[in-house]
Amino acid sequence: MLLRFDAFQLLPRRRVLLRNDDFVQIGGRAFDLLLALVSCAGEIVSHEELMQIVWPEFSVSSCNLKTQVTTLQKALGLTPGGSRYIKSVALRGYVFVADVYSLPSDRAQTSALGWRGGQSAGSMLTSASTAPPCTLSP
């Protein structure tokens, strides 16, 4: 499956993030964090849930999570509307605010580096205003 938001494509199986078909360099922890947030776009994901997903076998401080979020915010830049893709919700967690569309894996495998279709080419996975309940597992 390929996940699209704005000019970005997230390929979970290949662990790749693309912006306009160019690779965006992010580390493994940042990728895990982004995947968790994109998978639950529009829904607040708690600090605890994110730390369990990104560091499942370690006990780390919340500073590690904040550092990874900051790294992602820099890598992603701003939405076309001028806001951040990842917003902090005080004392609760983080929320990914862009609409996310999924593309079936067969099409994603054959066109991941060349597809520039619009939202009609994929189905909406989540929307900031109509996000389904999200279930995450480490």
Short mmCIF file of N, CA, C and O in Angstrom, two decimals:
data_model
loop_
_atom_site.label_atom_id
_atom_site.label_comp_id
_atom_site.label_asym_id
_atom_site.label_seq_id
_atom_site.Cartn_x
_atom_site.Cartn_y
_atom_site.Cartn_z
N MET A 1 0.84 -1.17 0.00
CA MET A 1 0.00 0.00 0.00
C MET A 1 0.90 1.25 0.00
O MET A 1 1.97 1.26 0.58
N LEU A 2 0.44 2.25 -0.67
CA LEU A 2 1.11 3.54 -0.71
C LEU A 2 0.16 4.54 -0.08
O LEU A 2 -1.04 4.53 -0.37
N LEU A 3 0.66 5.38 0.80
CA LEU A 3 -0.14 6.41 1.45
C LEU A 3 0.29 7.76 0.91
O LEU A 3 1.49 8.05 0.87
N ARG A 4 -0.69 8.55 0.47
CA ARG A 4 -0.40 9.87 -0.11
C ARG A 4 -1.01 10.98 0.74
O ARG A 4 -2.13 10.86 1.21
N PHE A 5 -0.24 12.05 0.89
CA PHE A 5 -0.77 13.28 1.46
C PHE A 5 -0.02 14.43 0.79
O PHE A 5 1.20 14.43 0.70
N ASP A 6 -0.77 15.34 0.24
CA ASP A 6 -0.22 16.46 -0.51
C ASP A 6 0.81 15.95 -1.52
O ASP A 6 0.49 15.09 -2.32
N ALA A 7 2.03 16.46 -1.49
CA ALA A 7 3.05 16.05 -2.46
C ALA A 7 3.85 14.83 -2.00
O ALA A 7 4.82 14.45 -2.65
N PHE A 8 3.43 14.22 -0.90
CA PHE A 8 4.19 13.12 -0.31
C PHE A 8 3.59 11.76 -0.63
O PHE A 8 2.38 11.62 -0.77
N GLN A 9 4.47 10.77 -0.69
CA GLN A 9 4.09 9.37 -0.80
C GLN A 9 4.85 8.61 0.28
O GLN A 9 6.06 8.75 0.39
N LEU A 10 4.15 7.83 1.06
CA LEU A 10 4.74 7.03 2.12
C LEU A 10 4.56 5.56 1.75
O LEU A 10 3.43 5.12 1.55
N LEU A 11 5.66 4.85 1.61
CA LEU A 11 5.63 3.43 1.23
C LEU A 11 6.05 2.61 2.43
O LEU A 11 7.25 2.42 2.67
N PRO A 12 5.09 2.12 3.22
CA PRO A 12 5.41 1.42 4.46
C PRO A 12 6.30 0.19 4.29
O PRO A 12 7.25 0.00 5.05
N ARG A 13 6.01 -0.66 3.32
CA ARG A 13 6.80 -1.89 3.15
C ARG A 13 8.24 -1.60 2.78
O ARG A 13 9.15 -2.30 3.19
N ARG A 14 8.45 -0.57 1.99
CA ARG A 14 9.80 -0.21 1.57
C ARG A 14 10.46 0.78 2.54
O ARG A 14 11.64 1.08 2.40
N ARG A 15 9.65 1.29 3.48
CA ARG A 15 10.13 2.25 4.48
C ARG A 15 10.76 3.47 3.80
O ARG A 15 11.86 3.88 4.11
N VAL A 16 9.98 4.02 2.86
CA VAL A 16 10.44 5.15 2.07
C VAL A 16 9.42 6.27 2.13
O VAL A 16 8.21 6.03 2.07
N LEU A 17 9.92 7.50 2.22
CA LEU A 17 9.10 8.69 2.13
C LEU A 17 9.59 9.48 0.92
O LEU A 17 10.79 9.73 0.77
N LEU A 18 8.65 9.84 0.03
CA LEU A 18 8.98 10.61 -1.17
C LEU A 18 8.21 11.93 -1.16
O LEU A 18 7.07 11.98 -0.71
N ARG A 19 8.85 12.96 -1.67
CA ARG A 19 8.18 14.24 -1.92
C ARG A 19 8.37 14.54 -3.40
O ARG A 19 9.51 14.70 -3.85
N ASN A 20 7.30 14.56 -4.15
CA ASN A 20 7.39 14.77 -5.60
C ASN A 20 8.40 13.80 -6.23
O ASN A 20 9.23 14.20 -7.03
N ASP A 21 8.34 12.55 -5.83
CA ASP A 21 9.19 11.47 -6.33
C ASP A 21 10.65 11.57 -5.92
O ASP A 21 11.47 10.80 -6.39
N ASP A 22 10.99 12.50 -5.04
CA ASP A 22 12.35 12.60 -4.51
C ASP A 22 12.38 12.02 -3.10
O ASP A 22 11.46 12.27 -2.31
N PHE A 23 13.42 11.25 -2.80
CA PHE A 23 13.53 10.65 -1.48
C PHE A 23 13.71 11.73 -0.41
O PHE A 23 14.46 12.68 -0.59
N VAL A 24 13.00 11.55 0.69
CA VAL A 24 13.15 12.42 1.84
C VAL A 24 13.87 11.58 2.89
O VAL A 24 13.39 10.53 3.30
N GLN A 25 15.03 12.03 3.30
CA GLN A 25 15.84 11.29 4.25
C GLN A 25 15.31 11.49 5.67
O GLN A 25 15.33 12.61 6.19
N ILE A 26 14.80 10.41 6.25
CA ILE A 26 14.43 10.42 7.67
C ILE A 26 14.90 9.10 8.26
O ILE A 26 15.01 8.10 7.56
N GLY A 27 15.18 9.11 9.52
CA GLY A 27 15.65 7.91 10.20
C GLY A 27 14.52 6.91 10.46
O GLY A 27 13.34 7.22 10.26
N GLY A 28 14.90 5.75 10.92
CA GLY A 28 13.94 4.68 11.19
C GLY A 28 12.91 5.03 12.24
O GLY A 28 11.72 4.72 12.11
N ARG A 29 13.34 5.65 13.31
CA ARG A 29 12.40 6.04 14.37
C ARG A 29 11.42 7.10 13.85
O ARG A 29 10.22 7.04 14.12
N ALA A 30 11.94 8.06 13.11
CA ALA A 30 11.08 9.10 12.54
C ALA A 30 10.08 8.47 11.56
O ALA A 30 8.91 8.86 11.53
N PHE A 31 10.53 7.47 10.79
CA PHE A 31 9.62 6.80 9.86
C PHE A 31 8.51 6.09 10.61
O PHE A 31 7.34 6.20 10.25
N ASP A 32 8.86 5.37 11.68
CA ASP A 32 7.85 4.67 12.49
C ASP A 32 6.84 5.66 13.07
O ASP A 32 5.63 5.39 13.08
N LEU A 33 7.33 6.77 13.53
CA LEU A 33 6.46 7.81 14.10
C LEU A 33 5.53 8.38 13.03
O LEU A 33 4.32 8.49 13.24
N LEU A 34 6.08 8.70 11.87
CA LEU A 34 5.26 9.24 10.79
C LEU A 34 4.20 8.23 10.35
O LEU A 34 3.04 8.60 10.17
N LEU A 35 4.58 6.98 10.20
CA LEU A 35 3.61 5.96 9.80
C LEU A 35 2.47 5.84 10.81
O LEU A 35 1.30 5.75 10.43
N ALA A 36 2.80 5.87 12.08
CA ALA A 36 1.76 5.80 13.12
C ALA A 36 0.81 7.00 13.04
O ALA A 36 -0.40 6.84 13.10
N LEU A 37 1.37 8.18 12.87
CA LEU A 37 0.54 9.39 12.82
C LEU A 37 -0.29 9.45 11.54
O LEU A 37 -1.48 9.80 11.58
N VAL A 38 0.31 9.11 10.41
CA VAL A 38 -0.42 9.12 9.13
C VAL A 38 -1.54 8.08 9.16
O VAL A 38 -2.63 8.33 8.65
N SER A 39 -1.28 6.94 9.76
CA SER A 39 -2.29 5.88 9.85
C SER A 39 -3.50 6.31 10.67
O SER A 39 -4.58 5.74 10.53
N CYS A 40 -3.32 7.29 11.53
CA CYS A 40 -4.40 7.79 12.38
C CYS A 40 -4.67 9.27 12.13
O CYS A 40 -5.02 10.01 13.05
N ALA A 41 -4.50 9.70 10.89
CA ALA A 41 -4.67 11.12 10.56
C ALA A 41 -5.99 11.65 11.08
O ALA A 41 -7.02 10.99 11.00
N GLY A 42 -5.92 12.83 11.68
CA GLY A 42 -7.11 13.46 12.21
C GLY A 42 -7.46 13.04 13.62
O GLY A 42 -8.37 13.59 14.22
N GLU A 43 -6.73 12.09 14.15
CA GLU A 43 -7.00 11.59 15.49
C GLU A 43 -5.78 11.80 16.38
O GLU A 43 -4.65 11.61 15.96
N ILE A 44 -6.03 12.19 17.62
CA ILE A 44 -4.92 12.38 18.56
C ILE A 44 -4.36 11.02 18.94
O ILE A 44 -5.10 10.11 19.32
N VAL A 45 -3.05 10.89 18.81
CA VAL A 45 -2.36 9.68 19.24
C VAL A 45 -1.54 10.08 20.46
O VAL A 45 -0.74 11.02 20.41
N SER A 46 -1.74 9.38 21.56
CA SER A 46 -1.10 9.77 22.82
C SER A 46 0.41 9.58 22.78
O SER A 46 0.95 8.78 22.01
N HIS A 47 1.07 10.34 23.64
CA HIS A 47 2.52 10.21 23.78
C HIS A 47 2.89 8.76 24.09
O HIS A 47 3.84 8.22 23.52
N GLU A 48 2.14 8.14 24.99
CA GLU A 48 2.43 6.77 25.41
C GLU A 48 2.32 5.78 24.25
O GLU A 48 3.18 4.91 24.08
N GLU A 49 1.25 5.91 23.45
CA GLU A 49 1.09 5.02 22.29
C GLU A 49 2.25 5.18 21.31
O GLU A 49 2.80 4.19 20.82
N LEU A 50 2.61 6.42 21.05
CA LEU A 50 3.70 6.66 20.10
C LEU A 50 5.03 6.12 20.62
O LEU A 50 5.79 5.53 19.86
N MET A 51 5.29 6.29 21.90
CA MET A 51 6.54 5.79 22.46
C MET A 51 6.58 4.27 22.43
O MET A 51 7.64 3.67 22.18
N GLN A 52 5.45 3.61 22.62
CA GLN A 52 5.41 2.15 22.54
C GLN A 52 5.64 1.66 21.12
O GLN A 52 6.23 0.60 20.91
N ILE A 53 5.18 2.41 20.14
CA ILE A 53 5.36 2.02 18.74
C ILE A 53 6.80 2.27 18.28
O ILE A 53 7.40 1.43 17.62
N VAL A 54 7.32 3.41 18.62
CA VAL A 54 8.65 3.80 18.14
C VAL A 54 9.77 3.15 18.94
O VAL A 54 10.81 2.80 18.38
N TRP A 55 9.58 2.96 20.21
CA TRP A 55 10.58 2.35 21.08
C TRP A 55 9.94 1.20 21.86
O TRP A 55 9.83 1.26 23.08
N PRO A 56 9.54 0.12 21.19
CA PRO A 56 8.78 -0.94 21.87
C PRO A 56 9.55 -1.69 22.96
O PRO A 56 8.94 -2.20 23.89
N GLU A 57 10.85 -1.73 22.87
CA GLU A 57 11.62 -2.52 23.84
C GLU A 57 12.45 -1.65 24.77
O GLU A 57 13.29 -2.16 25.51
N PHE A 58 12.22 -0.35 24.72
CA PHE A 58 13.03 0.56 25.51
C PHE A 58 12.16 1.49 26.33
O PHE A 58 11.05 1.81 25.93
N SER A 59 12.71 1.96 27.41
CA SER A 59 12.06 2.99 28.20
C SER A 59 12.82 4.29 27.93
O SER A 59 14.00 4.41 28.26
N VAL A 60 12.15 5.22 27.25
CA VAL A 60 12.79 6.47 26.89
C VAL A 60 11.97 7.64 27.43
O VAL A 60 10.79 7.49 27.75
N SER A 61 12.60 8.79 27.50
CA SER A 61 11.88 9.96 27.99
C SER A 61 11.08 10.59 26.86
O SER A 61 11.32 10.34 25.67
N SER A 62 10.15 11.43 27.24
CA SER A 62 9.32 12.10 26.24
C SER A 62 10.14 13.08 25.39
O SER A 62 9.70 13.46 24.31
N CYS A 63 11.33 13.43 25.84
CA CYS A 63 12.21 14.30 25.04
C CYS A 63 12.59 13.60 23.74
O CYS A 63 12.74 14.27 22.70
N ASN A 64 12.76 12.28 23.77
CA ASN A 64 13.09 11.54 22.55
C ASN A 64 11.96 11.67 21.53
O ASN A 64 12.21 11.85 20.34
N LEU A 65 10.73 11.58 22.00
CA LEU A 65 9.57 11.71 21.12
C LEU A 65 9.50 13.12 20.53
O LEU A 65 9.32 13.29 19.32
N LYS A 66 9.68 14.11 21.37
CA LYS A 66 9.65 15.50 20.90
C LYS A 66 10.74 15.75 19.86
O LYS A 66 10.51 16.43 18.85
N THR A 67 11.92 15.18 20.06
CA THR A 67 13.01 15.33 19.10
C THR A 67 12.65 14.73 17.75
O THR A 67 12.89 15.34 16.70
N GLN A 68 12.02 13.54 17.76
CA GLN A 68 11.62 12.90 16.50
C GLN A 68 10.50 13.69 15.80
O GLN A 68 10.49 13.81 14.58
N VAL A 69 9.58 14.23 16.56
CA VAL A 69 8.51 15.05 15.98
C VAL A 69 9.10 16.29 15.34
O VAL A 69 8.75 16.66 14.20
N THR A 70 10.03 16.93 16.01
CA THR A 70 10.69 18.12 15.46
C THR A 70 11.43 17.78 14.18
O THR A 70 11.37 18.53 13.19
N THR A 71 12.11 16.64 14.17
CA THR A 71 12.82 16.18 12.97
C THR A 71 11.84 16.00 11.81
O THR A 71 12.11 16.43 10.69
N LEU A 72 10.70 15.38 12.09
CA LEU A 72 9.69 15.18 11.05
C LEU A 72 9.11 16.50 10.56
O LEU A 72 8.90 16.69 9.36
N GLN A 73 8.83 17.40 11.47
CA GLN A 73 8.27 18.69 11.08
C GLN A 73 9.22 19.43 10.14
O GLN A 73 8.79 20.03 9.16
N LYS A 74 10.50 19.34 10.41
CA LYS A 74 11.49 19.98 9.53
C LYS A 74 11.53 19.29 8.18
O LYS A 74 11.61 19.95 7.14
N ALA A 75 11.49 17.97 8.17
CA ALA A 75 11.56 17.20 6.92
C ALA A 75 10.33 17.42 6.05
O ALA A 75 10.43 17.50 4.83
N LEU A 76 9.16 17.53 6.68
CA LEU A 76 7.91 17.67 5.93
C LEU A 76 7.64 19.11 5.50
O LEU A 76 6.98 19.35 4.49
N GLY A 77 8.13 20.06 6.26
CA GLY A 77 7.83 21.46 5.96
C GLY A 77 6.39 21.79 6.31
O GLY A 77 5.78 21.15 7.19
N LEU A 78 5.82 22.74 5.59
CA LEU A 78 4.46 23.19 5.88
C LEU A 78 3.48 22.65 4.85
O LEU A 78 3.84 22.39 3.71
N THR A 79 2.22 22.53 5.26
CA THR A 79 1.15 22.13 4.34
C THR A 79 0.95 23.25 3.32
O THR A 79 1.40 24.38 3.54
N PRO A 80 0.25 22.97 2.22
CA PRO A 80 -0.05 24.05 1.26
C PRO A 80 -0.78 25.24 1.92
O PRO A 80 -0.65 26.37 1.47
N GLY A 81 -1.49 24.97 3.00
CA GLY A 81 -2.18 26.04 3.72
C GLY A 81 -1.30 26.79 4.70
O GLY A 81 -1.74 27.74 5.34
N GLY A 82 -0.04 26.36 4.84
CA GLY A 82 0.90 27.08 5.69
C GLY A 82 0.99 26.61 7.13
O GLY A 82 1.62 27.26 7.96
N SER A 83 0.38 25.48 7.47
CA SER A 83 0.49 24.98 8.84
C SER A 83 1.36 23.72 8.86
O SER A 83 1.73 23.18 7.83
N ARG A 84 1.67 23.26 10.03
CA ARG A 84 2.47 22.04 10.18
C ARG A 84 1.60 20.81 9.96
O ARG A 84 0.41 20.82 10.27
N TYR A 85 2.22 19.74 9.45
CA TYR A 85 1.51 18.48 9.26
C TYR A 85 1.22 17.79 10.59
O TYR A 85 0.22 17.10 10.73
N ILE A 86 2.12 17.96 11.54
CA ILE A 86 1.97 17.31 12.85
C ILE A 86 1.78 18.41 13.88
O ILE A 86 2.62 19.31 14.02
N LYS A 87 0.67 18.32 14.59
CA LYS A 87 0.38 19.32 15.62
C LYS A 87 0.39 18.66 16.98
O LYS A 87 -0.11 17.56 17.15
N SER A 88 0.91 19.39 17.93
CA SER A 88 0.92 18.94 19.32
C SER A 88 -0.40 19.31 19.97
O SER A 88 -0.94 20.40 19.75
N VAL A 89 -0.93 18.37 20.74
CA VAL A 89 -2.14 18.63 21.51
C VAL A 89 -1.71 18.56 22.98
O VAL A 89 -1.37 17.48 23.48
N ALA A 90 -1.70 19.70 23.64
CA ALA A 90 -1.14 19.82 24.98
C ALA A 90 -1.60 18.71 25.92
O ALA A 90 -2.80 18.44 26.03
N LEU A 91 -0.64 18.08 26.53
CA LEU A 91 -0.84 17.03 27.54
C LEU A 91 -1.54 15.78 27.01
O LEU A 91 -1.90 14.90 27.79
N ARG A 92 -1.76 15.68 25.70
CA ARG A 92 -2.48 14.53 25.17
C ARG A 92 -1.67 13.74 24.16
O ARG A 92 -1.68 12.53 24.18
N GLY A 93 -1.02 14.42 23.20
CA GLY A 93 -0.28 13.71 22.18
C GLY A 93 -0.10 14.55 20.94
O GLY A 93 0.03 15.77 21.02
N TYR A 94 -0.15 13.87 19.79
CA TYR A 94 0.06 14.53 18.50
C TYR A 94 -1.03 14.09 17.53
O TYR A 94 -1.58 13.00 17.64
N VAL A 95 -1.28 14.96 16.53
CA VAL A 95 -2.27 14.66 15.51
C VAL A 95 -1.69 15.04 14.15
O VAL A 95 -1.04 16.07 14.01
N PHE A 96 -1.89 14.16 13.16
CA PHE A 96 -1.50 14.44 11.78
C PHE A 96 -2.70 15.08 11.11
O PHE A 96 -3.80 14.51 11.11
N VAL A 97 -2.53 16.27 10.52
CA VAL A 97 -3.69 17.06 10.10
C VAL A 97 -4.04 17.00 8.62
O VAL A 97 -5.10 17.47 8.23
N ALA A 98 -3.19 16.44 7.78
CA ALA A 98 -3.50 16.39 6.34
C ALA A 98 -4.39 15.20 6.02
O ALA A 98 -4.38 14.19 6.73
N ASP A 99 -5.17 15.32 4.94
CA ASP A 99 -5.94 14.19 4.45
C ASP A 99 -4.97 13.17 3.86
O ASP A 99 -4.01 13.53 3.18
N VAL A 100 -5.24 11.89 4.10
CA VAL A 100 -4.37 10.81 3.64
C VAL A 100 -5.17 9.90 2.72
O VAL A 100 -6.31 9.54 3.03
N TYR A 101 -4.58 9.55 1.60
CA TYR A 101 -5.21 8.67 0.61
C TYR A 101 -4.35 7.43 0.45
O TYR A 101 -3.13 7.51 0.47
N SER A 102 -5.01 6.29 0.29
CA SER A 102 -4.27 5.04 0.08
C SER A 102 -4.41 4.60 -1.37
O SER A 102 -5.43 4.81 -1.99
N LEU A 103 -3.34 4.00 -1.86
CA LEU A 103 -3.31 3.45 -3.20
C LEU A 103 -3.06 1.96 -3.04
O LEU A 103 -2.17 1.57 -2.28
N PRO A 104 -3.81 1.10 -3.70
CA PRO A 104 -3.62 -0.35 -3.55
C PRO A 104 -2.17 -0.76 -3.84
O PRO A 104 -1.49 -0.14 -4.65
N SER A 105 -1.73 -1.82 -3.20
CA SER A 105 -0.34 -2.24 -3.29
C SER A 105 0.09 -2.61 -4.70
O SER A 105 1.22 -2.38 -5.09
N ASP A 106 -0.80 -3.18 -5.52
CA ASP A 106 -0.38 -3.57 -6.87
C ASP A 106 -0.02 -2.33 -7.69
O ASP A 106 0.98 -2.30 -8.38
N ARG A 107 -0.80 -1.28 -7.58
CA ARG A 107 -0.49 -0.06 -8.31
C ARG A 107 0.70 0.66 -7.68
O ARG A 107 1.52 1.25 -8.36
N ALA A 108 0.78 0.61 -6.36
CA ALA A 108 1.88 1.27 -5.67
C ALA A 108 3.21 0.65 -6.06
O ALA A 108 4.19 1.36 -6.24
N GLN A 109 3.27 -0.66 -6.20
CA GLN A 109 4.52 -1.32 -6.54
C GLN A 109 4.97 -0.97 -7.95
O GLN A 109 6.16 -0.84 -8.21
N THR A 110 4.05 -0.80 -8.87
CA THR A 110 4.44 -0.55 -10.25
C THR A 110 4.64 0.93 -10.55
O THR A 110 5.27 1.26 -11.53
N SER A 111 4.14 1.80 -9.69
CA SER A 111 4.22 3.21 -10.04
C SER A 111 4.65 4.11 -8.88
O SER A 111 4.44 5.30 -8.94
N ALA A 112 5.24 3.57 -7.86
CA ALA A 112 5.54 4.36 -6.67
C ALA A 112 6.46 5.54 -6.95
O ALA A 112 6.36 6.57 -6.32
N LEU A 113 7.33 5.43 -7.92
CA LEU A 113 8.24 6.53 -8.19
C LEU A 113 7.78 7.40 -9.35
O LEU A 113 8.42 8.38 -9.67
N GLY A 114 6.64 7.08 -9.96
CA GLY A 114 6.23 7.88 -11.09
C GLY A 114 4.79 8.34 -11.06
O GLY A 114 4.36 9.08 -11.92
N TRP A 115 4.01 7.95 -10.08
CA TRP A 115 2.60 8.28 -10.04
C TRP A 115 2.40 9.69 -9.51
O TRP A 115 2.94 10.07 -8.48
N ARG A 116 1.63 10.47 -10.22
CA ARG A 116 1.31 11.82 -9.77
C ARG A 116 -0.19 12.07 -9.88
O ARG A 116 -0.63 13.15 -10.19
N GLY A 117 -0.97 11.02 -9.64
CA GLY A 117 -2.42 11.13 -9.78
C GLY A 117 -3.05 11.99 -8.71
O GLY A 117 -2.44 12.30 -7.70
N GLY A 118 -4.28 12.36 -8.96
CA GLY A 118 -5.03 13.15 -8.00
C GLY A 118 -5.72 12.26 -6.98
O GLY A 118 -5.52 11.06 -6.97
N GLN A 119 -6.55 12.83 -6.16
CA GLN A 119 -7.17 12.06 -5.10
C GLN A 119 -8.13 11.00 -5.63
O GLN A 119 -8.39 10.03 -4.96
N SER A 120 -8.60 11.12 -6.84
CA SER A 120 -9.53 10.12 -7.36
C SER A 120 -8.83 8.80 -7.68
O SER A 120 -9.46 7.78 -7.80
N ALA A 121 -7.49 8.82 -7.80
CA ALA A 121 -6.75 7.60 -8.12
C ALA A 121 -6.65 6.67 -6.92
O ALA A 121 -6.36 5.50 -7.07
N GLY A 122 -6.83 7.18 -5.73
CA GLY A 122 -6.77 6.36 -4.53
C GLY A 122 -7.99 6.61 -3.69
O GLY A 122 -8.78 7.50 -3.97
N SER A 123 -8.16 5.82 -2.67
CA SER A 123 -9.31 6.06 -1.80
C SER A 123 -8.86 6.79 -0.55
O SER A 123 -7.74 6.63 -0.09
N MET A 124 -9.75 7.63 -0.03
CA MET A 124 -9.38 8.37 1.16
C MET A 124 -9.28 7.40 2.32
O MET A 124 -10.19 6.64 2.59
N LEU A 125 -8.11 7.42 2.96
CA LEU A 125 -7.89 6.57 4.12
C LEU A 125 -8.42 7.28 5.36
O LEU A 125 -9.19 6.75 6.12
N THR A 126 -7.98 8.52 5.51
CA THR A 126 -8.42 9.29 6.66
C THR A 126 -8.52 10.75 6.29
O THR A 126 -7.87 11.22 5.38
N SER A 127 -9.34 11.44 6.99
CA SER A 127 -9.49 12.87 6.81
C SER A 127 -9.44 13.52 8.17
O SER A 127 -9.91 12.95 9.15
N ALA A 128 -8.85 14.67 8.22
CA ALA A 128 -8.77 15.36 9.50
C ALA A 128 -10.14 15.59 10.11
O ALA A 128 -10.28 15.68 11.31
N SER A 129 -11.18 15.64 9.29
CA SER A 129 -12.51 15.89 9.84
C SER A 129 -13.35 14.63 10.01
O SER A 129 -14.33 14.63 10.72
N THR A 130 -12.97 13.53 9.34
CA THR A 130 -13.79 12.32 9.41
C THR A 130 -12.94 11.07 9.67
O THR A 130 -13.14 10.04 9.03
N ALA A 131 -12.00 11.15 10.55
CA ALA A 131 -11.10 10.03 10.79
C ALA A 131 -11.83 8.89 11.50
O ALA A 131 -12.57 9.11 12.45
N PRO A 132 -11.63 7.63 11.04
CA PRO A 132 -12.22 6.50 11.73
C PRO A 132 -11.42 6.19 12.99
O PRO A 132 -10.31 6.69 13.15
N PRO A 133 -11.97 5.38 13.88
CA PRO A 133 -11.20 5.00 15.06
C PRO A 133 -9.90 4.34 14.63
O PRO A 133 -9.85 3.57 13.70
N CYS A 134 -8.85 4.68 15.32
CA CYS A 134 -7.52 4.20 14.94
C CYS A 134 -7.05 3.16 15.95
O CYS A 134 -7.18 3.35 17.14
N THR A 135 -6.49 2.08 15.45
CA THR A 135 -5.90 1.08 16.32
C THR A 135 -4.46 0.91 15.91
O THR A 135 -4.16 0.62 14.75
N LEU A 136 -3.56 1.12 16.83
CA LEU A 136 -2.13 1.01 16.57
C LEU A 136 -1.59 -0.17 17.36
O LEU A 136 -2.03 -0.45 18.47
N SER A 137 -0.60 -0.82 16.78
CA SER A 137 0.07 -1.89 17.52
C SER A 137 1.56 -1.75 17.34
O SER A 137 2.01 -1.41 16.25
N PRO A 138 2.34 -1.97 18.41
CA PRO A 138 3.79 -1.83 18.30
C PRO A 138 4.40 -2.90 17.44
O PRO A 138 3.85 -3.92 17.18
#
